[in-house]
mmCIF file of N, CA and C in Angstrom:
data_model
loop_
_atom_site.group_PDB
_atom_site.id
_atom_site.type_symbol
_atom_site.label_atom_id
_atom_site.label_comp_id
_atom_site.label_asym_id
_atom_site.label_seq_id
_atom_site.Cartn_x
_atom_site.Cartn_y
_atom_site.Cartn_z
ATOM 1 N N MET J 668 39.497 -77.295 -20.891
ATOM 2 C CA MET J 668 38.010 -77.166 -21.329
ATOM 3 C C MET J 668 37.236 -77.511 -20.065
ATOM 4 N N THR J 669 36.321 -76.560 -19.754
ATOM 5 C CA THR J 669 35.417 -76.841 -18.607
ATOM 6 C C THR J 669 33.936 -76.622 -19.064
ATOM 7 N N VAL J 670 33.071 -77.420 -18.734
ATOM 8 C CA VAL J 670 31.686 -77.315 -18.995
ATOM 9 C C VAL J 670 31.020 -77.572 -17.663
ATOM 10 N N ARG J 671 30.192 -76.595 -17.159
ATOM 11 C CA ARG J 671 29.338 -76.752 -15.954
ATOM 12 C C ARG J 671 27.977 -76.337 -16.267
ATOM 13 N N VAL J 672 27.014 -77.245 -15.897
ATOM 14 C CA VAL J 672 25.706 -76.996 -15.935
ATOM 15 C C VAL J 672 25.226 -77.007 -14.562
ATOM 16 N N GLN J 673 24.749 -75.969 -13.960
ATOM 17 C CA GLN J 673 24.452 -75.805 -12.596
ATOM 18 C C GLN J 673 23.304 -74.930 -12.205
ATOM 19 N N GLU J 674 22.667 -75.245 -11.093
ATOM 20 C CA GLU J 674 21.481 -74.354 -10.573
ATOM 21 C C GLU J 674 21.964 -73.246 -9.962
ATOM 22 N N ALA J 675 23.148 -73.161 -9.174
ATOM 23 C CA ALA J 675 23.508 -72.219 -8.449
ATOM 24 C C ALA J 675 24.084 -70.988 -9.281
ATOM 25 N N ALA J 676 23.713 -69.796 -8.756
ATOM 26 C CA ALA J 676 24.306 -68.469 -9.279
ATOM 27 C C ALA J 676 25.816 -68.529 -9.422
ATOM 28 N N PHE J 677 26.460 -67.751 -10.275
ATOM 29 C CA PHE J 677 27.842 -67.748 -10.279
ATOM 30 C C PHE J 677 28.235 -66.231 -10.419
ATOM 31 N N ALA J 678 29.600 -65.859 -10.088
ATOM 32 C CA ALA J 678 30.038 -64.686 -10.175
ATOM 33 C C ALA J 678 30.988 -64.484 -11.327
ATOM 34 N N PRO J 679 30.722 -63.826 -12.453
ATOM 35 C CA PRO J 679 31.349 -63.881 -13.656
ATOM 36 C C PRO J 679 32.797 -63.420 -13.421
ATOM 37 N N GLY J 680 33.051 -62.330 -12.598
ATOM 38 C CA GLY J 680 34.292 -61.712 -12.298
ATOM 39 C C GLY J 680 35.178 -62.776 -11.683
ATOM 40 N N ALA J 681 34.674 -63.460 -10.731
ATOM 41 C CA ALA J 681 35.496 -64.455 -10.076
ATOM 42 C C ALA J 681 35.867 -65.671 -10.984
ATOM 43 N N GLU J 682 34.759 -66.047 -11.832
ATOM 44 C CA GLU J 682 34.989 -67.136 -12.851
ATOM 45 C C GLU J 682 36.006 -66.738 -13.818
ATOM 46 N N LEU J 683 36.003 -65.417 -14.315
ATOM 47 C CA LEU J 683 37.097 -64.959 -15.234
ATOM 48 C C LEU J 683 38.423 -64.927 -14.667
ATOM 49 N N ASP J 684 38.439 -64.592 -13.385
ATOM 50 C CA ASP J 684 39.821 -64.292 -12.725
ATOM 51 C C ASP J 684 40.407 -65.640 -12.694
ATOM 52 N N ALA J 685 39.590 -66.788 -12.336
ATOM 53 C CA ALA J 685 40.117 -68.166 -12.129
ATOM 54 C C ALA J 685 40.538 -68.631 -13.586
ATOM 55 N N PHE J 686 39.659 -68.362 -14.589
ATOM 56 C CA PHE J 686 40.035 -68.846 -15.868
ATOM 57 C C PHE J 686 41.262 -68.199 -16.364
ATOM 58 N N ALA J 687 41.615 -66.973 -16.047
ATOM 59 C CA ALA J 687 42.770 -66.211 -16.647
ATOM 60 C C ALA J 687 44.037 -66.442 -15.919
ATOM 61 N N MET J 688 43.782 -67.022 -14.620
ATOM 62 C CA MET J 688 45.068 -67.149 -13.725
ATOM 63 C C MET J 688 46.195 -67.938 -14.416
ATOM 64 N N GLY J 689 47.309 -67.349 -14.509
ATOM 65 C CA GLY J 689 48.546 -68.038 -14.966
ATOM 66 C C GLY J 689 48.537 -68.178 -16.479
ATOM 67 N N ARG J 690 47.704 -67.563 -17.289
ATOM 68 C CA ARG J 690 47.688 -67.677 -18.599
ATOM 69 C C ARG J 690 48.776 -66.796 -19.406
ATOM 70 N N THR J 691 49.951 -67.112 -19.104
ATOM 71 C CA THR J 691 50.950 -66.282 -19.641
ATOM 72 C C THR J 691 51.309 -66.662 -21.078
ATOM 73 N N ASP J 692 50.630 -67.715 -21.519
ATOM 74 C CA ASP J 692 50.944 -68.281 -22.939
ATOM 75 C C ASP J 692 49.827 -67.775 -23.816
ATOM 76 N N MET J 693 48.814 -67.137 -23.338
ATOM 77 C CA MET J 693 47.598 -66.754 -24.103
ATOM 78 C C MET J 693 47.644 -65.160 -24.094
ATOM 79 N N GLY J 694 47.426 -64.634 -25.404
ATOM 80 C CA GLY J 694 47.417 -63.254 -25.662
ATOM 81 C C GLY J 694 46.108 -62.654 -25.532
ATOM 82 N N ALA J 695 44.998 -63.366 -25.531
ATOM 83 C CA ALA J 695 43.672 -62.899 -25.484
ATOM 84 C C ALA J 695 42.735 -63.751 -24.773
ATOM 85 N N ILE J 696 42.012 -63.261 -23.826
ATOM 86 C CA ILE J 696 40.748 -63.866 -23.300
ATOM 87 C C ILE J 696 39.565 -63.043 -23.396
ATOM 88 N N VAL J 697 38.594 -63.810 -23.863
ATOM 89 C CA VAL J 697 37.216 -63.094 -24.218
ATOM 90 C C VAL J 697 36.286 -63.867 -23.350
ATOM 91 N N SER J 698 35.318 -62.937 -22.908
ATOM 92 C CA SER J 698 34.213 -63.493 -22.121
ATOM 93 C C SER J 698 32.936 -62.839 -22.517
ATOM 94 N N PHE J 699 31.820 -63.638 -22.286
ATOM 95 C CA PHE J 699 30.568 -63.170 -22.371
ATOM 96 C C PHE J 699 29.754 -63.750 -21.302
ATOM 97 N N THR J 700 28.813 -62.890 -20.792
ATOM 98 C CA THR J 700 27.845 -63.297 -19.701
ATOM 99 C C THR J 700 26.440 -62.964 -20.254
ATOM 100 N N GLY J 701 25.496 -63.977 -20.230
ATOM 101 C CA GLY J 701 24.198 -63.813 -20.661
ATOM 102 C C GLY J 701 23.287 -63.564 -19.518
ATOM 103 N N VAL J 702 22.395 -62.601 -19.573
ATOM 104 C CA VAL J 702 21.463 -62.250 -18.433
ATOM 105 C C VAL J 702 20.016 -62.587 -18.947
ATOM 106 N N VAL J 703 19.088 -62.939 -17.883
ATOM 107 C CA VAL J 703 17.799 -63.098 -18.221
ATOM 108 C C VAL J 703 17.177 -61.763 -18.497
ATOM 109 N N ARG J 704 16.509 -61.699 -19.658
ATOM 110 C CA ARG J 704 15.929 -60.497 -20.068
ATOM 111 C C ARG J 704 14.340 -60.578 -19.786
ATOM 112 N N ASP J 705 13.834 -59.343 -19.563
ATOM 113 C CA ASP J 705 12.458 -59.288 -19.272
ATOM 114 C C ASP J 705 11.828 -58.901 -20.666
ATOM 115 N N LEU J 706 11.589 -59.807 -21.538
ATOM 116 C CA LEU J 706 10.966 -59.603 -22.814
ATOM 117 C C LEU J 706 9.523 -59.157 -22.674
ATOM 118 N N ALA J 707 9.009 -59.563 -21.579
ATOM 119 C CA ALA J 707 7.509 -59.141 -21.332
ATOM 120 C C ALA J 707 7.322 -57.837 -20.769
ATOM 121 N N GLN J 708 8.392 -57.007 -20.899
ATOM 122 C CA GLN J 708 8.451 -55.562 -20.564
ATOM 123 C C GLN J 708 7.753 -55.371 -19.139
ATOM 124 N N GLY J 709 8.405 -55.848 -18.196
ATOM 125 C CA GLY J 709 8.058 -55.682 -16.797
ATOM 126 C C GLY J 709 7.079 -56.766 -16.247
ATOM 127 N N ASP J 710 6.755 -57.744 -17.005
ATOM 128 C CA ASP J 710 5.661 -58.707 -16.635
ATOM 129 C C ASP J 710 6.395 -60.079 -16.297
ATOM 130 N N LEU J 711 7.666 -60.218 -16.572
ATOM 131 C CA LEU J 711 8.380 -61.581 -16.285
ATOM 132 C C LEU J 711 8.631 -61.668 -14.804
ATOM 133 N N ASP J 712 8.104 -62.855 -14.352
ATOM 134 C CA ASP J 712 8.278 -63.122 -12.905
ATOM 135 C C ASP J 712 9.515 -64.032 -12.795
ATOM 136 N N VAL J 713 9.472 -65.049 -13.668
ATOM 137 C CA VAL J 713 10.490 -66.156 -13.558
ATOM 138 C C VAL J 713 10.785 -66.794 -14.972
ATOM 139 N N MET J 714 12.044 -67.062 -15.198
ATOM 140 C CA MET J 714 12.248 -68.005 -16.185
ATOM 141 C C MET J 714 12.661 -69.299 -15.755
ATOM 142 N N GLU J 715 12.064 -70.333 -16.058
ATOM 143 C CA GLU J 715 12.436 -71.665 -15.810
ATOM 144 C C GLU J 715 13.215 -72.411 -16.818
ATOM 145 N N ILE J 716 14.394 -73.001 -16.591
ATOM 146 C CA ILE J 716 15.140 -73.790 -17.534
ATOM 147 C C ILE J 716 15.297 -75.120 -17.020
ATOM 148 N N GLU J 717 14.932 -76.108 -18.082
ATOM 149 C CA GLU J 717 15.156 -77.505 -17.881
ATOM 150 C C GLU J 717 16.055 -78.025 -18.840
ATOM 151 N N HIS J 718 16.667 -79.241 -18.212
ATOM 152 C CA HIS J 718 17.582 -80.016 -18.998
ATOM 153 C C HIS J 718 17.579 -81.315 -18.618
ATOM 154 N N TYR J 719 18.260 -82.208 -19.464
ATOM 155 C CA TYR J 719 18.492 -83.687 -18.898
ATOM 156 C C TYR J 719 20.032 -83.856 -18.607
ATOM 157 N N PRO J 720 20.208 -84.108 -17.400
ATOM 158 C CA PRO J 720 21.571 -84.023 -16.842
ATOM 159 C C PRO J 720 22.366 -85.173 -17.515
ATOM 160 N N GLY J 721 23.633 -84.879 -17.793
ATOM 161 C CA GLY J 721 24.375 -85.837 -18.518
ATOM 162 C C GLY J 721 24.318 -85.515 -20.045
ATOM 163 N N MET J 722 23.218 -85.609 -20.638
ATOM 164 C CA MET J 722 22.978 -85.358 -22.044
ATOM 165 C C MET J 722 23.352 -83.892 -22.350
ATOM 166 N N THR J 723 22.988 -82.907 -21.536
ATOM 167 C CA THR J 723 23.236 -81.512 -21.773
ATOM 168 C C THR J 723 24.801 -81.357 -21.616
ATOM 169 N N GLU J 724 25.285 -81.865 -20.683
ATOM 170 C CA GLU J 724 26.866 -81.564 -20.587
ATOM 171 C C GLU J 724 27.516 -82.111 -21.857
ATOM 172 N N ARG J 725 27.130 -83.314 -22.158
ATOM 173 C CA ARG J 725 27.821 -84.013 -23.477
ATOM 174 C C ARG J 725 27.572 -83.165 -24.591
ATOM 175 N N ALA J 726 26.464 -82.701 -24.745
ATOM 176 C CA ALA J 726 26.033 -81.944 -25.940
ATOM 177 C C ALA J 726 26.944 -80.584 -26.033
ATOM 178 N N ILE J 727 27.019 -79.914 -24.847
ATOM 179 C CA ILE J 727 27.858 -78.713 -24.822
ATOM 180 C C ILE J 727 29.269 -79.020 -25.018
ATOM 181 N N ALA J 728 29.790 -80.052 -24.417
ATOM 182 C CA ALA J 728 31.131 -80.511 -24.497
ATOM 183 C C ALA J 728 31.533 -80.680 -26.008
ATOM 184 N N LYS J 729 30.657 -81.317 -26.738
ATOM 185 C CA LYS J 729 30.921 -81.541 -28.244
ATOM 186 C C LYS J 729 30.951 -80.194 -29.050
ATOM 187 N N ILE J 730 30.237 -79.240 -28.649
ATOM 188 C CA ILE J 730 30.254 -77.898 -29.241
ATOM 189 C C ILE J 730 31.577 -77.235 -28.855
ATOM 190 N N VAL J 731 32.012 -77.265 -27.617
ATOM 191 C CA VAL J 731 33.198 -76.697 -27.141
ATOM 192 C C VAL J 731 34.462 -77.472 -27.828
ATOM 193 N N GLU J 732 34.512 -78.666 -27.877
ATOM 194 C CA GLU J 732 35.418 -79.527 -28.628
ATOM 195 C C GLU J 732 35.583 -78.993 -30.103
ATOM 196 N N GLU J 733 34.548 -78.646 -30.741
ATOM 197 C CA GLU J 733 34.601 -78.176 -32.115
ATOM 198 C C GLU J 733 35.230 -76.870 -32.108
ATOM 199 N N ALA J 734 34.823 -76.014 -31.175
ATOM 200 C CA ALA J 734 35.435 -74.710 -31.127
ATOM 201 C C ALA J 734 36.984 -74.840 -30.877
ATOM 202 N N MET J 735 37.313 -75.647 -30.083
ATOM 203 C CA MET J 735 38.794 -75.857 -29.683
ATOM 204 C C MET J 735 39.563 -76.358 -30.992
ATOM 205 N N THR J 736 38.989 -77.152 -31.828
ATOM 206 C CA THR J 736 39.727 -77.670 -32.973
ATOM 207 C C THR J 736 39.670 -76.721 -34.192
ATOM 208 N N ARG J 737 38.561 -75.829 -34.183
ATOM 209 C CA ARG J 737 38.477 -74.911 -35.433
ATOM 210 C C ARG J 737 39.403 -73.578 -35.185
ATOM 211 N N TRP J 738 39.416 -73.278 -33.977
ATOM 212 C CA TRP J 738 40.333 -72.040 -33.548
ATOM 213 C C TRP J 738 41.485 -72.480 -32.756
ATOM 214 N N SER J 739 42.432 -71.757 -32.570
ATOM 215 C CA SER J 739 43.598 -71.896 -31.879
ATOM 216 C C SER J 739 43.370 -71.368 -30.447
ATOM 217 N N LEU J 740 42.478 -72.413 -29.786
ATOM 218 C CA LEU J 740 42.222 -71.936 -28.319
ATOM 219 C C LEU J 740 43.168 -72.715 -27.413
ATOM 220 N N GLY J 741 43.547 -72.058 -26.387
ATOM 221 C CA GLY J 741 44.327 -72.819 -25.253
ATOM 222 C C GLY J 741 43.405 -73.433 -24.168
ATOM 223 N N ASP J 742 42.157 -72.788 -24.142
ATOM 224 C CA ASP J 742 41.158 -73.226 -23.154
ATOM 225 C C ASP J 742 39.788 -72.593 -23.387
ATOM 226 N N ALA J 743 38.768 -73.164 -22.966
ATOM 227 C CA ALA J 743 37.339 -72.712 -22.950
ATOM 228 C C ALA J 743 36.723 -73.036 -21.710
ATOM 229 N N LEU J 744 35.626 -72.144 -21.416
ATOM 230 C CA LEU J 744 34.835 -72.346 -20.260
ATOM 231 C C LEU J 744 33.383 -72.043 -20.610
ATOM 232 N N VAL J 745 32.468 -72.900 -20.310
ATOM 233 C CA VAL J 745 31.030 -72.711 -20.466
ATOM 234 C C VAL J 745 30.305 -72.997 -19.095
ATOM 235 N N ILE J 746 29.617 -72.112 -18.664
ATOM 236 C CA ILE J 746 28.721 -72.274 -17.467
ATOM 237 C C ILE J 746 27.355 -71.899 -17.953
ATOM 238 N N HIS J 747 26.379 -72.854 -17.677
ATOM 239 C CA HIS J 747 25.010 -72.575 -18.085
ATOM 240 C C HIS J 747 24.106 -72.960 -16.803
ATOM 241 N N ARG J 748 23.260 -72.090 -16.439
ATOM 242 C CA ARG J 748 22.402 -72.447 -15.306
ATOM 243 C C ARG J 748 21.064 -73.052 -15.764
ATOM 244 N N TYR J 749 20.426 -73.774 -14.899
ATOM 245 C CA TYR J 749 19.174 -74.261 -14.918
ATOM 246 C C TYR J 749 18.370 -73.975 -13.641
ATOM 247 N N GLY J 750 17.040 -74.077 -13.773
ATOM 248 C CA GLY J 750 16.266 -73.843 -12.651
ATOM 249 C C GLY J 750 15.480 -72.536 -12.809
ATOM 250 N N ARG J 751 15.081 -71.950 -11.627
ATOM 251 C CA ARG J 751 14.289 -70.684 -11.670
ATOM 252 C C ARG J 751 15.215 -69.470 -11.593
ATOM 253 N N MET J 752 15.011 -68.530 -12.578
ATOM 254 C CA MET J 752 15.714 -67.415 -12.447
ATOM 255 C C MET J 752 14.836 -66.166 -12.847
ATOM 256 N N GLY J 753 15.249 -65.002 -12.258
ATOM 257 C CA GLY J 753 14.530 -63.727 -12.420
ATOM 258 C C GLY J 753 15.170 -62.850 -13.424
ATOM 259 N N PRO J 754 14.438 -61.810 -13.890
ATOM 260 C CA PRO J 754 15.050 -60.772 -14.785
ATOM 261 C C PRO J 754 16.323 -60.362 -14.073
ATOM 262 N N GLY J 755 17.472 -60.208 -14.816
ATOM 263 C CA GLY J 755 18.786 -59.674 -14.335
ATOM 264 C C GLY J 755 19.644 -60.790 -13.920
ATOM 265 N N ASP J 756 19.132 -61.919 -13.590
ATOM 266 C CA ASP J 756 19.995 -63.010 -13.245
ATOM 267 C C ASP J 756 20.906 -63.477 -14.254
ATOM 268 N N ARG J 757 22.152 -63.914 -13.931
ATOM 269 C CA ARG J 757 23.151 -64.417 -14.830
ATOM 270 C C ARG J 757 22.673 -65.792 -15.176
ATOM 271 N N ILE J 758 22.744 -66.097 -16.527
ATOM 272 C CA ILE J 758 22.123 -67.267 -16.938
ATOM 273 C C ILE J 758 23.161 -68.294 -17.560
ATOM 274 N N MET J 759 24.223 -67.563 -18.276
ATOM 275 C CA MET J 759 25.235 -68.269 -18.729
ATOM 276 C C MET J 759 26.528 -67.548 -18.945
ATOM 277 N N MET J 760 27.538 -68.265 -19.201
ATOM 278 C CA MET J 760 29.014 -67.511 -19.448
ATOM 279 C C MET J 760 29.839 -68.426 -20.259
ATOM 280 N N VAL J 761 30.502 -67.723 -21.211
ATOM 281 C CA VAL J 761 31.501 -68.377 -22.209
ATOM 282 C C VAL J 761 32.753 -67.512 -22.013
ATOM 283 N N ALA J 762 33.733 -68.346 -21.778
ATOM 284 C CA ALA J 762 35.151 -67.623 -21.963
ATOM 285 C C ALA J 762 36.061 -68.535 -22.836
ATOM 286 N N THR J 763 36.948 -67.850 -23.630
ATOM 287 C CA THR J 763 37.879 -68.563 -24.444
ATOM 288 C C THR J 763 39.041 -67.761 -24.162
ATOM 289 N N ALA J 764 40.369 -68.596 -24.375
ATOM 290 C CA ALA J 764 41.672 -68.146 -24.253
ATOM 291 C C ALA J 764 42.442 -68.598 -25.545
ATOM 292 N N ALA J 765 42.980 -67.728 -26.132
ATOM 293 C CA ALA J 765 43.798 -68.029 -27.388
ATOM 294 C C ALA J 765 45.149 -67.142 -27.462
ATOM 295 N N PRO J 766 46.044 -67.548 -28.244
ATOM 296 C CA PRO J 766 47.183 -66.826 -28.304
ATOM 297 C C PRO J 766 46.894 -65.367 -28.996
ATOM 298 N N HIS J 767 45.898 -65.204 -29.906
ATOM 299 C CA HIS J 767 45.475 -64.116 -30.638
ATOM 300 C C HIS J 767 44.043 -63.884 -30.363
ATOM 301 N N ARG J 768 43.674 -62.500 -30.421
ATOM 302 C CA ARG J 768 42.385 -62.114 -30.183
ATOM 303 C C ARG J 768 41.303 -62.594 -31.213
ATOM 304 N N VAL J 769 41.813 -62.590 -32.424
ATOM 305 C CA VAL J 769 40.779 -63.183 -33.544
ATOM 306 C C VAL J 769 40.183 -64.463 -33.222
ATOM 307 N N ASP J 770 41.060 -65.394 -32.862
ATOM 308 C CA ASP J 770 40.565 -66.786 -32.541
ATOM 309 C C ASP J 770 39.797 -66.722 -31.231
ATOM 310 N N ALA J 771 40.154 -65.908 -30.281
ATOM 311 C CA ALA J 771 39.458 -65.986 -29.038
ATOM 312 C C ALA J 771 37.956 -65.235 -29.221
ATOM 313 N N PHE J 772 37.819 -64.286 -30.062
ATOM 314 C CA PHE J 772 36.471 -63.653 -30.330
ATOM 315 C C PHE J 772 35.670 -64.568 -31.148
ATOM 316 N N ALA J 773 36.247 -65.045 -32.273
ATOM 317 C CA ALA J 773 35.513 -66.006 -33.096
ATOM 318 C C ALA J 773 35.028 -67.198 -32.393
ATOM 319 N N ALA J 774 35.751 -67.876 -31.743
ATOM 320 C CA ALA J 774 35.426 -69.080 -30.921
ATOM 321 C C ALA J 774 34.356 -68.724 -29.918
ATOM 322 N N ALA J 775 34.396 -67.537 -29.176
ATOM 323 C CA ALA J 775 33.409 -67.224 -28.263
ATOM 324 C C ALA J 775 32.080 -66.941 -28.931
ATOM 325 N N GLU J 776 32.055 -66.333 -30.147
ATOM 326 C CA GLU J 776 30.817 -66.068 -30.817
ATOM 327 C C GLU J 776 30.244 -67.390 -31.348
ATOM 328 N N PHE J 777 31.013 -68.277 -31.832
ATOM 329 C CA PHE J 777 30.675 -69.464 -32.210
ATOM 330 C C PHE J 777 29.918 -70.406 -31.127
ATOM 331 N N LEU J 778 30.507 -70.328 -30.027
ATOM 332 C CA LEU J 778 30.012 -70.911 -28.906
ATOM 333 C C LEU J 778 28.587 -70.418 -28.376
ATOM 334 N N MET J 779 28.653 -69.017 -28.339
ATOM 335 C CA MET J 779 27.388 -68.413 -27.993
ATOM 336 C C MET J 779 26.168 -68.625 -28.945
ATOM 337 N N ASP J 780 26.570 -68.639 -30.328
ATOM 338 C CA ASP J 780 25.554 -69.016 -31.359
ATOM 339 C C ASP J 780 25.075 -70.448 -31.181
ATOM 340 N N TYR J 781 25.945 -71.335 -31.033
ATOM 341 C CA TYR J 781 25.538 -72.766 -30.994
ATOM 342 C C TYR J 781 24.821 -73.117 -29.562
ATOM 343 N N LEU J 782 25.345 -72.567 -28.618
ATOM 344 C CA LEU J 782 24.568 -72.671 -27.234
ATOM 345 C C LEU J 782 23.195 -72.162 -27.287
ATOM 346 N N LYS J 783 22.970 -71.004 -27.891
ATOM 347 C CA LYS J 783 21.708 -70.498 -28.055
ATOM 348 C C LYS J 783 20.602 -71.350 -28.848
ATOM 349 N N SER J 784 21.228 -71.902 -29.773
ATOM 350 C CA SER J 784 20.315 -72.821 -30.818
ATOM 351 C C SER J 784 20.381 -74.263 -30.604
ATOM 352 N N ARG J 785 21.449 -74.769 -30.101
ATOM 353 C CA ARG J 785 21.731 -76.243 -30.089
ATOM 354 C C ARG J 785 21.785 -76.936 -28.846
ATOM 355 N N ALA J 786 22.058 -76.122 -27.729
ATOM 356 C CA ALA J 786 22.189 -76.773 -26.405
ATOM 357 C C ALA J 786 20.922 -77.265 -25.950
ATOM 358 N N PRO J 787 20.706 -78.552 -25.558
ATOM 359 C CA PRO J 787 19.490 -79.025 -25.134
ATOM 360 C C PRO J 787 18.966 -78.449 -23.749
ATOM 361 N N PHE J 788 18.435 -77.297 -23.807
ATOM 362 C CA PHE J 788 17.629 -76.693 -22.706
ATOM 363 C C PHE J 788 16.314 -76.263 -23.144
ATOM 364 N N TRP J 789 15.371 -76.320 -22.182
ATOM 365 C CA TRP J 789 13.854 -75.838 -22.440
ATOM 366 C C TRP J 789 13.667 -74.700 -21.552
ATOM 367 N N LYS J 790 13.257 -73.621 -22.089
ATOM 368 C CA LYS J 790 13.053 -72.527 -21.254
ATOM 369 C C LYS J 790 11.572 -72.062 -21.264
ATOM 370 N N LYS J 791 11.095 -71.743 -20.123
ATOM 371 C CA LYS J 791 9.627 -71.250 -19.951
ATOM 372 C C LYS J 791 9.598 -70.028 -19.167
ATOM 373 N N GLU J 792 8.874 -68.991 -19.889
ATOM 374 C CA GLU J 792 8.658 -67.657 -19.189
ATOM 375 C C GLU J 792 7.362 -67.741 -18.418
ATOM 376 N N ILE J 793 7.517 -67.256 -17.219
ATOM 377 C CA ILE J 793 6.211 -67.299 -16.388
ATOM 378 C C ILE J 793 6.059 -65.807 -16.099
ATOM 379 N N THR J 794 4.816 -65.311 -16.471
ATOM 380 C CA THR J 794 4.454 -63.884 -16.195
ATOM 381 C C THR J 794 3.156 -63.914 -15.418
ATOM 382 N N GLY J 795 2.853 -62.679 -15.157
ATOM 383 C CA GLY J 795 1.550 -62.485 -14.498
ATOM 384 C C GLY J 795 0.303 -63.109 -15.112
ATOM 385 N N THR J 796 0.456 -63.243 -16.329
ATOM 386 C CA THR J 796 -0.746 -63.716 -17.195
ATOM 387 C C THR J 796 -0.707 -65.171 -17.603
ATOM 388 N N GLY J 797 0.429 -65.700 -17.184
ATOM 389 C CA GLY J 797 0.638 -67.299 -17.495
ATOM 390 C C GLY J 797 1.997 -67.675 -17.834
ATOM 391 N N ALA J 798 2.129 -68.863 -18.471
ATOM 392 C CA ALA J 798 3.399 -69.362 -18.737
ATOM 393 C C ALA J 798 3.402 -69.738 -20.241
ATOM 394 N N SER J 799 4.705 -69.722 -20.801
ATOM 395 C CA SER J 799 4.866 -69.988 -22.153
ATOM 396 C C SER J 799 6.191 -70.456 -22.462
ATOM 397 N N TRP J 800 6.351 -71.444 -23.372
ATOM 398 C CA TRP J 800 7.736 -71.843 -23.544
ATOM 399 C C TRP J 800 8.469 -71.028 -24.647
ATOM 400 N N VAL J 801 9.642 -70.722 -24.512
ATOM 401 C CA VAL J 801 10.401 -69.938 -25.401
ATOM 402 C C VAL J 801 10.777 -70.775 -26.683
ATOM 403 N N ALA J 802 10.369 -70.415 -27.870
ATOM 404 C CA ALA J 802 10.723 -71.093 -29.029
ATOM 405 C C ALA J 802 11.956 -70.387 -29.611
ATOM 406 N N ALA J 803 12.749 -71.292 -30.469
ATOM 407 C CA ALA J 803 13.889 -70.679 -31.064
ATOM 408 C C ALA J 803 13.266 -69.735 -32.205
ATOM 409 N N THR J 804 14.207 -68.768 -32.448
ATOM 410 C CA THR J 804 13.868 -67.638 -33.384
ATOM 411 C C THR J 804 14.699 -67.921 -34.656
ATOM 412 N N ASP J 805 13.985 -67.301 -35.750
ATOM 413 C CA ASP J 805 14.650 -67.491 -36.972
ATOM 414 C C ASP J 805 16.106 -66.729 -36.981
ATOM 415 N N GLU J 806 16.192 -65.653 -36.253
ATOM 416 C CA GLU J 806 17.451 -65.049 -36.148
ATOM 417 C C GLU J 806 18.628 -65.852 -35.558
ATOM 418 N N ASP J 807 18.092 -66.670 -34.558
ATOM 419 C CA ASP J 807 19.042 -67.667 -33.832
ATOM 420 C C ASP J 807 19.489 -68.623 -34.901
ATOM 421 N N GLU J 808 18.709 -69.151 -35.581
ATOM 422 C CA GLU J 808 19.011 -70.182 -36.661
ATOM 423 C C GLU J 808 19.832 -69.476 -37.763
ATOM 424 N N ALA J 809 19.500 -68.373 -38.183
ATOM 425 C CA ALA J 809 20.348 -67.698 -39.147
ATOM 426 C C ALA J 809 21.679 -67.444 -38.783
ATOM 427 N N ALA J 810 21.925 -67.144 -37.544
ATOM 428 C CA ALA J 810 23.315 -66.822 -36.993
ATOM 429 C C ALA J 810 24.263 -68.022 -37.133
ATOM 430 N N LEU J 811 23.595 -69.176 -37.167
ATOM 431 C CA LEU J 811 24.423 -70.577 -37.395
ATOM 432 C C LEU J 811 25.143 -70.520 -38.868
ATOM 433 N N THR J 812 24.486 -69.897 -39.654
ATOM 434 C CA THR J 812 24.876 -70.183 -41.189
ATOM 435 C C THR J 812 26.230 -69.541 -41.355
ATOM 436 N N ARG J 813 26.677 -68.648 -40.575
ATOM 437 C CA ARG J 813 28.049 -68.125 -40.813
ATOM 438 C C ARG J 813 29.161 -68.921 -40.285
ATOM 439 N N TRP J 814 28.839 -70.046 -39.586
ATOM 440 C CA TRP J 814 29.801 -70.873 -39.137
ATOM 441 C C TRP J 814 29.913 -72.161 -40.142
#
């Protein structure tokens, strides 16, 4: 299990290659990469993400540990960025490895849902007209009910 919270950009292909290297015991590797969206329709200049070092990593690690016990995972990877990012920048990545695809997909979806709603990050969108904090949505909260 690897959890990284970092300011630096990452290359999803290279991360996935490293994660999958030598995984002859796993029949499925699933990955998801999140990208900063311009919900302001062309007006988003920057998204700023803040976190509390140490606390954020521990919270994410608990979510990953739960996924590891609920599904038959051989390994999991979570990378989440903080700092200033523009539209199209990669913001996070989840990868899961399991003997079978059903577990790999389910665990990856669980991780994405919980990271979206429960990981302690604070996001602010900065546009040409000002800045606003991104609030949790009802859809994000509803997604948790299936788990």
